[in-house]
mmCIF file of C-alpha atoms in Angstrom:
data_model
loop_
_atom_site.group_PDB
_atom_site.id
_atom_site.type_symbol
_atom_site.label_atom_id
_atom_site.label_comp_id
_atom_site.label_asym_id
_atom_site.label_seq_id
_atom_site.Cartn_x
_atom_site.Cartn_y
_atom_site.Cartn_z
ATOM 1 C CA UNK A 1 -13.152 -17.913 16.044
ATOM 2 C CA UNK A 2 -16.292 -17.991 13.874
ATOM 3 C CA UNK A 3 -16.282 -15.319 11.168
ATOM 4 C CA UNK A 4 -19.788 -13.851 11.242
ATOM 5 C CA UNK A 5 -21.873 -10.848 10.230
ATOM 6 C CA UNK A 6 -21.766 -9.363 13.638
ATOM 7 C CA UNK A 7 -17.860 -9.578 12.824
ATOM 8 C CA UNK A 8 -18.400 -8.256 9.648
ATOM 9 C CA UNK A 9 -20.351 -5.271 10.933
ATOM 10 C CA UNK A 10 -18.012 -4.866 14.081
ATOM 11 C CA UNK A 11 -15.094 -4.486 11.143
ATOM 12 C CA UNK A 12 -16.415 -1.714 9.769
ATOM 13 C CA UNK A 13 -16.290 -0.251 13.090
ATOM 14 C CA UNK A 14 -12.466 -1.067 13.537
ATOM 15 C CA UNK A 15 -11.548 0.876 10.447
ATOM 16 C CA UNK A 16 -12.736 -0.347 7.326
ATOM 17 C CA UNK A 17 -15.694 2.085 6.573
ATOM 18 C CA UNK A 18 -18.757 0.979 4.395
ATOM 19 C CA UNK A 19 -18.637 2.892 0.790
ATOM 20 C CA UNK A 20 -21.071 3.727 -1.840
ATOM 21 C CA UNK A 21 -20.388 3.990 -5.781
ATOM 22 C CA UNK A 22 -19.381 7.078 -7.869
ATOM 23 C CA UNK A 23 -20.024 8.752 -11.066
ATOM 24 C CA UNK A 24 -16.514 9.705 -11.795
ATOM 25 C CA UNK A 25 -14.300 6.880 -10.018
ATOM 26 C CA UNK A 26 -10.257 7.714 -9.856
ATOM 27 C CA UNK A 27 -7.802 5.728 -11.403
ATOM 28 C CA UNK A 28 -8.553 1.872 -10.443
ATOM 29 C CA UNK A 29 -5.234 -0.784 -9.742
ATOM 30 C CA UNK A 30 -4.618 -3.956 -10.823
ATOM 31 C CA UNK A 31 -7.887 -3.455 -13.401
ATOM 32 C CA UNK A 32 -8.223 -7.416 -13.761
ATOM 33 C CA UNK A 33 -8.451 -8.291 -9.870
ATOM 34 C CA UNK A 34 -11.219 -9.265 -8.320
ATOM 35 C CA UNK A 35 -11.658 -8.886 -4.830
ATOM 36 C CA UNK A 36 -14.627 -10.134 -2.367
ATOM 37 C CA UNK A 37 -13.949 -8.603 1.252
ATOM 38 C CA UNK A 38 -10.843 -6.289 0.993
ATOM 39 C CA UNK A 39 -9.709 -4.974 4.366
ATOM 40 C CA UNK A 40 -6.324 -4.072 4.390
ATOM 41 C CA UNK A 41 -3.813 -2.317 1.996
ATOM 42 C CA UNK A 42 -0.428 -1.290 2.330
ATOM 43 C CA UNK A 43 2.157 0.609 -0.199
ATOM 44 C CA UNK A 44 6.005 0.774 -0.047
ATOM 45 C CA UNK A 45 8.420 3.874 -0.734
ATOM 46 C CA UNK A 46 8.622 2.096 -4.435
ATOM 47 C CA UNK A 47 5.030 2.443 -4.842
ATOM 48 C CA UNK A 48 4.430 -1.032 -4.610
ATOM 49 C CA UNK A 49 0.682 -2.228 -2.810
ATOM 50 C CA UNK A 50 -0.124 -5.104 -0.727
ATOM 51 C CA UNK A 51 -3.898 -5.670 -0.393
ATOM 52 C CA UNK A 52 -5.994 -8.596 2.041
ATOM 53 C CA UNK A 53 -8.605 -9.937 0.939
ATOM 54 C CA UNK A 54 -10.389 -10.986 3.965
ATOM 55 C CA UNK A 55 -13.019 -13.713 3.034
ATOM 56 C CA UNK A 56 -11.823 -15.023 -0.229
ATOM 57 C CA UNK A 57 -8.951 -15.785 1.119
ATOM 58 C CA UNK A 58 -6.150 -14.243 -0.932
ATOM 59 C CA UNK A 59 -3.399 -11.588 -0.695
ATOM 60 C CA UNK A 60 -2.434 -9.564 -3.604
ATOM 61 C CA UNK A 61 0.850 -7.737 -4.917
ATOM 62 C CA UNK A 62 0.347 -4.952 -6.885
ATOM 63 C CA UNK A 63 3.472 -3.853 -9.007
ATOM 64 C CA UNK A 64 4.439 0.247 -8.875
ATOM 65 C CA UNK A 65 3.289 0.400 -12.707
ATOM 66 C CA UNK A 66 -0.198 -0.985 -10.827
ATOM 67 C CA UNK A 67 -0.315 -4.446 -12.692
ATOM 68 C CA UNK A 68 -1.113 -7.550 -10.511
ATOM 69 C CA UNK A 69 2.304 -9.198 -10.053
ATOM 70 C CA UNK A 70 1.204 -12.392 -8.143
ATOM 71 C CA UNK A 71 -1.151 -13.644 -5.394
ATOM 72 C CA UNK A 72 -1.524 -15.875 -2.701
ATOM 73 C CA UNK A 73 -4.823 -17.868 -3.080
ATOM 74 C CA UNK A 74 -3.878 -21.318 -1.114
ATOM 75 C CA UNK A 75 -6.625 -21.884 1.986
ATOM 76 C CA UNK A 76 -5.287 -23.187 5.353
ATOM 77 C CA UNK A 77 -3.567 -22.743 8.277
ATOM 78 C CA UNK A 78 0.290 -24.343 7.198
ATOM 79 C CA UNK A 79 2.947 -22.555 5.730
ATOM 80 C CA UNK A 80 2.531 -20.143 2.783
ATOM 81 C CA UNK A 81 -1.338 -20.752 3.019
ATOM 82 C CA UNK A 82 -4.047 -17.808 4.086
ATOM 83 C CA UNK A 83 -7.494 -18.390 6.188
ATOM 84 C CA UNK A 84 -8.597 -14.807 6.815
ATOM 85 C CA UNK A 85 -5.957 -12.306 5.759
ATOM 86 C CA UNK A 86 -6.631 -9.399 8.382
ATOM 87 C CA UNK A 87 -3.761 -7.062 8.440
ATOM 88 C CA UNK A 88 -1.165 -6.762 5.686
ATOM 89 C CA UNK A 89 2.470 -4.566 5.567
ATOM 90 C CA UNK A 90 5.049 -3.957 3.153
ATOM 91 C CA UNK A 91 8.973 -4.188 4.270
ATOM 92 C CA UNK A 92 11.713 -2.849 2.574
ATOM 93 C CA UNK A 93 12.332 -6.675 0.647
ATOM 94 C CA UNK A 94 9.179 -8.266 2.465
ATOM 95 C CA UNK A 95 5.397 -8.588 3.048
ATOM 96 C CA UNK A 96 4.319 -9.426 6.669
ATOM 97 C CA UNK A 97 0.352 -10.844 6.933
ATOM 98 C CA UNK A 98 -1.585 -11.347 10.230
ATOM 99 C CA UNK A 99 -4.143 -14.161 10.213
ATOM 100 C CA UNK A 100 -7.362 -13.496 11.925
ATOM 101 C CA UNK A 101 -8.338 -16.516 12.293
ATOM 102 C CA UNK A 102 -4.891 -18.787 12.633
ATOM 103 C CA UNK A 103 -3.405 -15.045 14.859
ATOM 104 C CA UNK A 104 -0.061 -15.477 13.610
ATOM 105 C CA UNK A 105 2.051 -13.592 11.427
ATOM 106 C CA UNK A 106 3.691 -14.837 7.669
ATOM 107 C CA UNK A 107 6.248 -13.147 6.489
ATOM 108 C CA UNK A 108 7.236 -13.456 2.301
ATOM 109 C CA UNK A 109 9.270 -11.857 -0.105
ATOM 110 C CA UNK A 110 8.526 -9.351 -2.384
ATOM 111 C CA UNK A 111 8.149 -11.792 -5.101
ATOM 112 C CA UNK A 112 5.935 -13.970 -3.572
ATOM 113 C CA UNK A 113 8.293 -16.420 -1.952
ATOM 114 C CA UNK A 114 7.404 -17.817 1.610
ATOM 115 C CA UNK A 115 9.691 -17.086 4.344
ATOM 116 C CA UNK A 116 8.426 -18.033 7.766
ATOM 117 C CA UNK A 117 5.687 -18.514 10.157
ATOM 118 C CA UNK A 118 5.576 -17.304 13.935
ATOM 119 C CA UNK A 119 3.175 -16.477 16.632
ATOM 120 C CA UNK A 120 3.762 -13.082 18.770
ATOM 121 C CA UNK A 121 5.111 -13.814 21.943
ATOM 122 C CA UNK A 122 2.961 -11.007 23.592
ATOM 123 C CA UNK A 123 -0.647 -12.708 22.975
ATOM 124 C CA UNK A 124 -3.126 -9.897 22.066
ATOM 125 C CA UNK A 125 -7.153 -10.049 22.633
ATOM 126 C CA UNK A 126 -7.548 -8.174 18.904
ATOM 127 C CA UNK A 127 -4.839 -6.739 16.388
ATOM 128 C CA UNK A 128 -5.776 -3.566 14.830
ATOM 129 C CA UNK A 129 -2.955 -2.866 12.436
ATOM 130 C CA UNK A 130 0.485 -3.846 11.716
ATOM 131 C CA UNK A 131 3.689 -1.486 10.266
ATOM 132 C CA UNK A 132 7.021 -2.895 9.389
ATOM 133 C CA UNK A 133 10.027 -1.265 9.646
ATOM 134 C CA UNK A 134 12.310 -2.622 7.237
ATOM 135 C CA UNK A 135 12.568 -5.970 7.451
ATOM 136 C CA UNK A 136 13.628 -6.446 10.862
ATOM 137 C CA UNK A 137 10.914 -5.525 12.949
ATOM 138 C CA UNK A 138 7.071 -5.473 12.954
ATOM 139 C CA UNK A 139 5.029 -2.664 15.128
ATOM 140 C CA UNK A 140 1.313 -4.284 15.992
ATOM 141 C CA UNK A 141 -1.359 -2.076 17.434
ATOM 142 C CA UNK A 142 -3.795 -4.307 19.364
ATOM 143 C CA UNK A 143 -4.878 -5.056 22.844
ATOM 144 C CA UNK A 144 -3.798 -7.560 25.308
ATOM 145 C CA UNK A 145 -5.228 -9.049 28.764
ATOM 146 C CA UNK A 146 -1.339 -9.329 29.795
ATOM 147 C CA UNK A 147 -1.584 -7.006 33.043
ATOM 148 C CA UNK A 148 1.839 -5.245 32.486
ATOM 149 C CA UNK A 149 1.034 -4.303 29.110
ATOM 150 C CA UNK A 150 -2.576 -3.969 29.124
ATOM 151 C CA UNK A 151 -2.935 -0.109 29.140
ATOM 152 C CA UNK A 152 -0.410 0.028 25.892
ATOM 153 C CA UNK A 153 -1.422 -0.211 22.166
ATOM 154 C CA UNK A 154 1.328 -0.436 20.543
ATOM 155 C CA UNK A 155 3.757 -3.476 20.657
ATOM 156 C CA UNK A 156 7.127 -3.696 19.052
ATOM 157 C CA UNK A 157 8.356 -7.463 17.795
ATOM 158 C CA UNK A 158 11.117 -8.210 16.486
ATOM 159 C CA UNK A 159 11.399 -10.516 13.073
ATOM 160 C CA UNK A 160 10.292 -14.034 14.430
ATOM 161 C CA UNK A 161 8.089 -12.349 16.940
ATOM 162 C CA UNK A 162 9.666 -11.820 19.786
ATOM 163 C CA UNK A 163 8.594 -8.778 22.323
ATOM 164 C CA UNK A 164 10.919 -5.507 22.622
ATOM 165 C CA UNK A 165 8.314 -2.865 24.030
ATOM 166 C CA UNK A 166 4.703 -1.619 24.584
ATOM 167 C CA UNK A 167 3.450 1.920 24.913
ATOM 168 C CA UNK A 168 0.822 4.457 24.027
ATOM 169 C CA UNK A 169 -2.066 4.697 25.770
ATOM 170 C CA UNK A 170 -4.962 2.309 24.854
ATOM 171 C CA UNK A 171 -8.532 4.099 24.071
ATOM 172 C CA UNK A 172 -10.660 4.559 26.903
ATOM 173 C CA UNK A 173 -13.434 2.142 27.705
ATOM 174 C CA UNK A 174 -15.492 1.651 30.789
ATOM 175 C CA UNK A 175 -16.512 -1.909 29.614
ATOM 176 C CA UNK A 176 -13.390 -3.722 28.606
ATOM 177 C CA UNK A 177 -14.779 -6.308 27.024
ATOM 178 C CA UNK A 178 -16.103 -3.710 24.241
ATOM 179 C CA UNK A 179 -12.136 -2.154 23.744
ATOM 180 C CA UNK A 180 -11.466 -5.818 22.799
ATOM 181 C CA UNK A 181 -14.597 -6.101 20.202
ATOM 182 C CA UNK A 182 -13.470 -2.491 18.457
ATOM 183 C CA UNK A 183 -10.238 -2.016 19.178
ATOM 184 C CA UNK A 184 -8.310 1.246 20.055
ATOM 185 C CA UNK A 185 -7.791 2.943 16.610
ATOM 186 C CA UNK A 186 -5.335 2.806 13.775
ATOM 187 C CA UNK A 187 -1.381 2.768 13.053
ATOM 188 C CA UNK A 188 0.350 3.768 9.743
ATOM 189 C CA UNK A 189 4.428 4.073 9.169
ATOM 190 C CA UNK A 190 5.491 7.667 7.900
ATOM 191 C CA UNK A 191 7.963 8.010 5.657
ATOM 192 C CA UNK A 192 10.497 8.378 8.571
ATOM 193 C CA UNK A 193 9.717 5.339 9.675
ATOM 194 C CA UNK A 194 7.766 6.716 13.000
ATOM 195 C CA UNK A 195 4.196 5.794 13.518
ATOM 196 C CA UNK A 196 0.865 7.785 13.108
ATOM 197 C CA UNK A 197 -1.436 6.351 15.860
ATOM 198 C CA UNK A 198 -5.139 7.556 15.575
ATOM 199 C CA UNK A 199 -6.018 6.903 19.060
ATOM 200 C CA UNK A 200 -10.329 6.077 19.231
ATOM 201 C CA UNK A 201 -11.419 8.020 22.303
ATOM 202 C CA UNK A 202 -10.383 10.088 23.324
ATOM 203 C CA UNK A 203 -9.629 10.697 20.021
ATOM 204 C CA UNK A 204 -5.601 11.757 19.592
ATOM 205 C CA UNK A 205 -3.727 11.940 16.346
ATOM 206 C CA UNK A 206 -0.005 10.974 17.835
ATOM 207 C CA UNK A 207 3.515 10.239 16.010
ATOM 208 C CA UNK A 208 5.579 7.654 18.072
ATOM 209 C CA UNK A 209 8.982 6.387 17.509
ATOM 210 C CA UNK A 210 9.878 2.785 17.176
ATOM 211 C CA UNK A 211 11.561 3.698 20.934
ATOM 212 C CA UNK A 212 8.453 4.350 22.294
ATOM 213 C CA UNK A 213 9.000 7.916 22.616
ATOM 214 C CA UNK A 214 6.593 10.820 21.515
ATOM 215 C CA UNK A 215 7.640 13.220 18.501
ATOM 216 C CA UNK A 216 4.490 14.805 17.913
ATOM 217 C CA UNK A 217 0.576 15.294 18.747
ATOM 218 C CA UNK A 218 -1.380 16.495 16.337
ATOM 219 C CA UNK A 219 -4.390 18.517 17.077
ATOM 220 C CA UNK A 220 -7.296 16.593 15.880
ATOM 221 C CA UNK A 221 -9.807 18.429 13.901
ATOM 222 C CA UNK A 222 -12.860 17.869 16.370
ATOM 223 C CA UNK A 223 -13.199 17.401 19.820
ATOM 224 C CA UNK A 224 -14.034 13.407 20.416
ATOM 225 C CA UNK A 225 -14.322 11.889 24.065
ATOM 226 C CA UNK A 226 -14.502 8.470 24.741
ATOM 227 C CA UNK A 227 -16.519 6.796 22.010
ATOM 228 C CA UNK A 228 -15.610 2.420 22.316
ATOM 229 C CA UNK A 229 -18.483 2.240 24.653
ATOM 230 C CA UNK A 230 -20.903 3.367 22.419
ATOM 231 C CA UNK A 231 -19.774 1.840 19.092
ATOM 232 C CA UNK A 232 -21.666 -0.983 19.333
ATOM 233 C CA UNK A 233 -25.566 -1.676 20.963
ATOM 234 C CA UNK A 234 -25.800 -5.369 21.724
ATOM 235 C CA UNK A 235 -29.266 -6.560 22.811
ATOM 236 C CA UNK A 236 -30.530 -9.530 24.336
ATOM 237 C CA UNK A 237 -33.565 -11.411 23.564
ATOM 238 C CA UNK A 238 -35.790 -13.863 25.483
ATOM 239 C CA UNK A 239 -33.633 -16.881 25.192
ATOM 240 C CA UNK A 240 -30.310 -14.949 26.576
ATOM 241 C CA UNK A 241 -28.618 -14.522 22.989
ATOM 242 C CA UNK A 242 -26.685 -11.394 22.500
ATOM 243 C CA UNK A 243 -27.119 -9.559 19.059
ATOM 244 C CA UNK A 244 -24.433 -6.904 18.725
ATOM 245 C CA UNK A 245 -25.042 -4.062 16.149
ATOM 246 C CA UNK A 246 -22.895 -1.416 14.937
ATOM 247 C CA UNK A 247 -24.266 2.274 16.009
ATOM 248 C CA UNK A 248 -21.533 3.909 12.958
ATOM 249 C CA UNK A 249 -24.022 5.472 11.601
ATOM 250 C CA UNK A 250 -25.911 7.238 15.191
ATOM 251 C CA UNK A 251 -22.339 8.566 16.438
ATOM 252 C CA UNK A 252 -18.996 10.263 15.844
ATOM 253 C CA UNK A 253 -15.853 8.710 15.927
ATOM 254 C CA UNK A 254 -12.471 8.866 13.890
ATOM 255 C CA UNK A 255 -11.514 7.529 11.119
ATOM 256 C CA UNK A 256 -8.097 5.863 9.567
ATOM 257 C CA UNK A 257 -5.312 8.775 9.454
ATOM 258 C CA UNK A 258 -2.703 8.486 6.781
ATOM 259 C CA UNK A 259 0.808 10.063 7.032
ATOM 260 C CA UNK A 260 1.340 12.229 3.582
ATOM 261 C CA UNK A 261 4.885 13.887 2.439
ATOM 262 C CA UNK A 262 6.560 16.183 4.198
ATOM 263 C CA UNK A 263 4.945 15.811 7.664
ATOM 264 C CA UNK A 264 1.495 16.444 6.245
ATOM 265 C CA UNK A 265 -1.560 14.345 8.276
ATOM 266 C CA UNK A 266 -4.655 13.512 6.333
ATOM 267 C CA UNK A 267 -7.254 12.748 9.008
ATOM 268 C CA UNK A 268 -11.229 11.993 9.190
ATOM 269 C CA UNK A 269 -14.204 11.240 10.942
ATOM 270 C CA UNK A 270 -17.073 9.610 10.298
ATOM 271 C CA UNK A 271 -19.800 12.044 11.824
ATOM 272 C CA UNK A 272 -23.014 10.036 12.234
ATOM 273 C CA UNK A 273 -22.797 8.474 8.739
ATOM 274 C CA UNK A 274 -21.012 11.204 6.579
ATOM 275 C CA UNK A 275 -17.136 11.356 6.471
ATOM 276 C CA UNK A 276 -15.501 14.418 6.859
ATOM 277 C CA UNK A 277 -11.584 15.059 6.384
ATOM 278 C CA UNK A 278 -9.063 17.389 6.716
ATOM 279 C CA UNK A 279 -5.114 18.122 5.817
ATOM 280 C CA UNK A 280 -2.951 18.743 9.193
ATOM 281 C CA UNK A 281 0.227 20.813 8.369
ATOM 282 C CA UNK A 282 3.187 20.391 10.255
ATOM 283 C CA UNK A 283 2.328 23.622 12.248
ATOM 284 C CA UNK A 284 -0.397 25.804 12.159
ATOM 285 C CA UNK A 285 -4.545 24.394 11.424
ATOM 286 C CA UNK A 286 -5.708 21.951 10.104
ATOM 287 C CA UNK A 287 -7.380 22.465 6.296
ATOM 288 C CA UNK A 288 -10.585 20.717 5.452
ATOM 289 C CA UNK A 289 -11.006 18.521 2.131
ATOM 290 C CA UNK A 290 -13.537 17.080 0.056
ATOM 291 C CA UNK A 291 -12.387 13.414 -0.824
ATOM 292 C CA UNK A 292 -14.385 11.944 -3.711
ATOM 293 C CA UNK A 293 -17.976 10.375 -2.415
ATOM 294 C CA UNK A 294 -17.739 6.487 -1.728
ATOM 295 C CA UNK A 295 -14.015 6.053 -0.809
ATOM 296 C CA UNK A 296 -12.181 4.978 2.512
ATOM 297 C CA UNK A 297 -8.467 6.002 2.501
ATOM 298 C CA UNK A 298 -5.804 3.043 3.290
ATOM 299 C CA UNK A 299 -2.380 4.960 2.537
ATOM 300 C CA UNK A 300 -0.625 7.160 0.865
ATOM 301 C CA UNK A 301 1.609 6.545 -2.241
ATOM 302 C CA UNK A 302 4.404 9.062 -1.236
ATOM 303 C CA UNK A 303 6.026 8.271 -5.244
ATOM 304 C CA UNK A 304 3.091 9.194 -7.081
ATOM 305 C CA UNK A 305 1.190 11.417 -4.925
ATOM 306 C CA UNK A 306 -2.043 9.409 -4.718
ATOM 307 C CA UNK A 307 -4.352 8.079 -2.206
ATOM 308 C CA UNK A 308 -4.911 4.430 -2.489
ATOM 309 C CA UNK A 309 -8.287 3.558 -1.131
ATOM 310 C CA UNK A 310 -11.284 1.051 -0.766
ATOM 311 C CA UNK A 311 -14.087 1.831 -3.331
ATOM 312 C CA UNK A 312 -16.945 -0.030 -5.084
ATOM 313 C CA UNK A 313 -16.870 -0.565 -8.997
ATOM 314 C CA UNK A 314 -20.061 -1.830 -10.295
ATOM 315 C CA UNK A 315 -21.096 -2.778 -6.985
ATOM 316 C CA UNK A 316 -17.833 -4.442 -7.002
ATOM 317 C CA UNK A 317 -15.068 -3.944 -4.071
ATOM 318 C CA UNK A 318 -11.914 -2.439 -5.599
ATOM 319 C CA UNK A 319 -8.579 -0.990 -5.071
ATOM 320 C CA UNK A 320 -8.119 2.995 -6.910
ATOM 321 C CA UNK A 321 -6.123 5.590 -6.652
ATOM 322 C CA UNK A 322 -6.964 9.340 -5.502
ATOM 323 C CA UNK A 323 -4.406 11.923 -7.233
ATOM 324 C CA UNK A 324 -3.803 14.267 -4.424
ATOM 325 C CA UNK A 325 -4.153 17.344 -7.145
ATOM 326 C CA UNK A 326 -7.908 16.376 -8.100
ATOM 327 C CA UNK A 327 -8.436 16.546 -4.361
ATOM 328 C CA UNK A 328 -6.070 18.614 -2.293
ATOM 329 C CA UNK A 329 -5.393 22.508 -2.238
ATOM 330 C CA UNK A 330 -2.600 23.710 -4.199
ATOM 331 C CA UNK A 331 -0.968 25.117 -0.953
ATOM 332 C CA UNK A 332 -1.290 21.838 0.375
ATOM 333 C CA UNK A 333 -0.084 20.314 -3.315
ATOM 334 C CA UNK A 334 2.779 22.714 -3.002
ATOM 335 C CA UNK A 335 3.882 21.740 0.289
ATOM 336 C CA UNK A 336 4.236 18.261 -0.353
ATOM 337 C CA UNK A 337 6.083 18.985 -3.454
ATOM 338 C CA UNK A 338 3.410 17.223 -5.617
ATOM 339 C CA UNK A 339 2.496 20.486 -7.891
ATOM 340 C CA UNK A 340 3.214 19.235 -11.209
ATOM 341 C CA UNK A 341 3.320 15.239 -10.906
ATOM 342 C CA UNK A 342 1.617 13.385 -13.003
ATOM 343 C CA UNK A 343 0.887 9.936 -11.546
ATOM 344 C CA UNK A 344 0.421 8.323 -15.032
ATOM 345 C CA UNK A 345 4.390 9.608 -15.985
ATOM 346 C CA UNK A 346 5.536 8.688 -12.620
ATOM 347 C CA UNK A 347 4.119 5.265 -13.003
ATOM 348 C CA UNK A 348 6.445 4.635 -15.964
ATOM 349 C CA UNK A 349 9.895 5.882 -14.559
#
């Protein structure tokens, strides 16, 4: 598969929202890396980050104190190279990567150390995310053309790949062939190990078990119906090429949800251009926030209460993080038992 700027534009639509620059940026990581195309981030109960950098190639682990511990920069498709780092998760003694181009998973160590190489035995049209749990099993939200799995999003593997189960409904499309281009939302791991899906259209906010079975549904905080058919406007001109444009920026649609402490659901939509977010208790209505201009949320760093998101620095990508008591209420602050943490003295324990 070619990587082009219809891809790159059909990304943003998948997830990765385009960002502007700040006055006032938060705290940056890893101050010294330099990253080209970053799509994907990931951070572990320690506090330790993960981040894909989809066109350089490289993927690159960030430390808890935030200092760059090591990367992997070697191009190609054999074992412990990267082509195009797409999706990236953190195990409990592990990193797991999925190749866009190559569409298999790597799995290291958490000091850098190459451990193995394996293709998913379910083949699937277009990965959206990936979660590990532990370091035994890895949860991939994509889309397959397999009939007896091809209404389900999510797909449990176990650690070489092989398939255990397949549910949750896939986002609604009248075209296929459009679900396959977008995708049908996002997946993060709580820190119960359960899994936030952020279904596209209609849009659903839903918390799965690894079993399959359905612990919660969270009441989004705007009405969305069906939006993969829209998400795109491809045209074709005299000579019968298709050009295929994103429409982010005409429409509504959800955005990447990250599980917080303590139950707590940070969720947002893009609504024709402008994002919009809000803080989802585990009862009762959801609270809108103001998230600092220019930032895309990846996760959440349950050890130092921070938001780790994509930014621009200097018209640079880069990786910062949001302290949840410069953004969030102090009910909400309370609730997740961050009133009084200081992510620069946590950092240092």
């Amino acid at each position: 598969m070619k990587f082009t700027s219809v891809t790159i534009a059909l990304l943003c639509v998948m997830g990765v929202t385009a960002v502007k620059s700040q006055a006032q940026p938060p705290r940056r990581l890893a101050p010294d890396l330099i990253l080209s195309t970053p799509i994907s981030a990931d951070v572990a109960n320690d506090g330790a980050t993960v981040v894909a950098d989809f066109t350089e190639p490289a993927v690159h682990y960030i430390a808890p104190d935030g200092r760059l511990k090591w990367s992997l920069t070697a191009k190609g498709s054999g074992p412990g190279d990267v082509l195009q780092p797409y999706r990236v998760a953190l195990g409990e003694n592990t990193v797991w990567i999925y190749d866009f181009i190559v569409r298999d998973v790597s799995v290291y160590s958490r000091e850098g150390t190459y451990i193995r190489r394996f293709r998913l035995s379910l083949p699937l049209a277009i990965v959206d995310d990936i979660v590990a749990i532990g370091d035994s099993a890895l949860v991939v939200l994509g889309v397959t053309r397999q009939a007896a799995f091809a209404n389900s999003a999510i797909h449990v593997f176990d650690a070489v790949g092989a398939h255990k189960r397949s549910f949750g409904e896939v986002a609604f499309a009248v075209d296929r062939s459009r679900l396959i281009m977008t995708g049908t939302g996002t997946l993060a791991r709580t820190a119960q190990n359960t899994l936030l899906y952020v279904r596209k259209g209609p849009y659903q906010l839903l918390e799965y078990g690894v079993d399959g079975r359905l612990r919660r549904s969270v009441t989004p905080p705007m009405v969305i119906a069906a939006v993969v058919d829209s998400l795109q406007r491809i045209e074709t001109n005299a000579k019968g090429r298709e050009r295929i444009t994103s429409r982010a920026a005409e429409i509504r649609f959800p955005l990447r949800g990250a599980p917080l402490s303590k139950g707590l659901v940070l969720s947002g939509v893009s609504d024709r251009g402008t994002s919009r977010w809000w803080i989802h208790p585990p009862q009762g209505a959801p609270v809108p926030v103001s998230l600092p201009g220019g930032i895309s949320p990846s996760s959440w760093n349950a050890r130092t209460c921070e938001l780790v998101a994509f930014t621009n620095r200097d018209d640079e990508p880069a990786l910062v993080a949001v302290a949840a008591r410069a953004v969030f209420p102090t009910a909400t602050l309370n609730a997740m038992g961050c009133v009084g943490r200081d992510p620069s003295t946590t950092r240092r324990k």
